[in-house]
C-alpha positions as YAML, in Angstrom:
chain: A
units: angstrom
residues:
- id: 1
  name: UNK
  ca: [0.00, 0.00, 0.00]
- id: 2
  name: UNK
  ca: [3.07, 2.26, -0.07]
- id: 3
  name: UNK
  ca: [3.58, 2.74, 3.69]
- id: 4
  name: UNK
  ca: [7.15, 3.46, 4.78]
- id: 5
  name: UNK
  ca: [6.57, 2.49, 8.44]
- id: 6
  name: UNK
  ca: [3.80, 0.27, 9.81]
- id: 7
  name: UNK
  ca: [2.92, -0.87, 13.32]
- id: 8
  name: UNK
  ca: [1.29, -4.06, 14.55]
- id: 9
  name: UNK
  ca: [-0.17, -5.11, 17.87]
- id: 10
  name: UNK
  ca: [1.30, -8.50, 18.78]
- id: 11
  name: UNK
  ca: [-0.33, -9.03, 22.19]
- id: 12
  name: UNK
  ca: [-3.02, -11.39, 20.91]
- id: 13
  name: UNK
  ca: [-0.46, -13.51, 19.07]
- id: 14
  name: UNK
  ca: [1.93, -13.73, 22.03]
- id: 15
  name: UNK
  ca: [-0.48, -15.02, 24.68]
- id: 16
  name: UNK
  ca: [-4.05, -14.01, 23.92]
- id: 17
  name: UNK
  ca: [-4.85, -13.58, 27.62]
- id: 18
  name: UNK
  ca: [-3.83, -9.96, 28.16]
- id: 19
  name: UNK
  ca: [-0.96, -10.99, 30.45]
- id: 20
  name: UNK
  ca: [1.71, -9.99, 27.92]
- id: 21
  name: UNK
  ca: [2.06, -6.84, 25.84]
- id: 22
  name: UNK
  ca: [3.95, -6.61, 22.59]
- id: 23
  name: UNK
  ca: [4.14, -4.81, 19.32]
- id: 24
  name: UNK
  ca: [6.12, -4.53, 16.11]
- id: 25
  name: UNK
  ca: [7.37, -1.63, 14.05]
- id: 26
  name: UNK
  ca: [8.24, -2.52, 10.46]
- id: 27
  name: UNK
  ca: [10.25, -0.16, 8.26]
- id: 28
  name: UNK
  ca: [10.28, -0.70, 4.49]
- id: 29
  name: UNK
  ca: [13.68, 0.99, 4.22]
- id: 30
  name: UNK
  ca: [12.28, 3.94, 2.27]
- id: 31
  name: UNK
  ca: [11.87, 6.38, 5.18]
- id: 32
  name: UNK
  ca: [14.86, 8.66, 5.83]
- id: 33
  name: UNK
  ca: [15.61, 8.92, 9.55]
- id: 34
  name: UNK
  ca: [19.04, 10.47, 8.99]
- id: 35
  name: UNK
  ca: [19.43, 13.84, 10.65]
- id: 36
  name: UNK
  ca: [15.74, 14.12, 11.43]
- id: 37
  name: UNK
  ca: [15.37, 16.26, 14.56]
- id: 38
  name: UNK
  ca: [12.08, 14.50, 15.30]
- id: 39
  name: UNK
  ca: [14.02, 11.34, 16.24]
- id: 40
  name: UNK
  ca: [16.64, 12.40, 18.82]
- id: 41
  name: UNK
  ca: [16.88, 8.94, 20.43]
- id: 42
  name: UNK
  ca: [17.56, 7.36, 17.04]
- id: 43
  name: UNK
  ca: [20.06, 9.92, 15.70]
- id: 44
  name: UNK
  ca: [21.77, 10.99, 18.93]
- id: 45
  name: UNK
  ca: [23.46, 9.09, 21.74]
- id: 46
  name: UNK
  ca: [21.10, 7.09, 23.96]
- id: 47
  name: UNK
  ca: [22.50, 7.47, 27.47]
- id: 48
  name: UNK
  ca: [20.15, 4.77, 28.82]
- id: 49
  name: UNK
  ca: [22.02, 2.24, 26.67]
- id: 50
  name: UNK
  ca: [25.65, 3.28, 27.07]
- id: 51
  name: UNK
  ca: [25.60, 6.16, 24.58]
- id: 52
  name: UNK
  ca: [24.85, 4.00, 21.53]
- id: 53
  name: UNK
  ca: [23.68, 5.83, 18.42]
- id: 54
  name: UNK
  ca: [20.95, 3.54, 17.10]
- id: 55
  name: UNK
  ca: [21.08, 4.88, 13.54]
- id: 56
  name: UNK
  ca: [24.71, 3.78, 13.25]
- id: 57
  name: UNK
  ca: [24.12, 0.47, 15.01]
- id: 58
  name: UNK
  ca: [21.24, -0.53, 12.73]
- id: 59
  name: UNK
  ca: [23.10, 0.62, 9.61]
- id: 60
  name: UNK
  ca: [26.01, -1.68, 10.47]
- id: 61
  name: UNK
  ca: [23.68, -4.70, 10.51]
- id: 62
  name: UNK
  ca: [23.13, -4.73, 6.76]
- id: 63
  name: UNK
  ca: [21.26, -8.05, 6.64]
- id: 64
  name: UNK
  ca: [18.65, -7.01, 9.22]
- id: 65
  name: UNK
  ca: [15.27, -7.82, 7.72]
- id: 66
  name: UNK
  ca: [16.60, -8.63, 4.27]
- id: 67
  name: UNK
  ca: [14.67, -11.09, 2.14]
- id: 68
  name: UNK
  ca: [16.66, -13.75, 0.30]
- id: 69
  name: UNK
  ca: [16.36, -13.55, -3.47]
...
């Protein structure tokens, strides 16, 4: 349908009893997060996780979510 980012509620699939909460965020790879000031925890250091910059960490995992051809 052309969406760059979609979200899913996974609670019903995990347990179905309301005792567990979960969700998914799926990125098609077409949305540019780079330098976007709206995403400071993605583009800047995250002090809660040792100062990691998530944009760089995810970029380095080039096979993340790839589909075999």
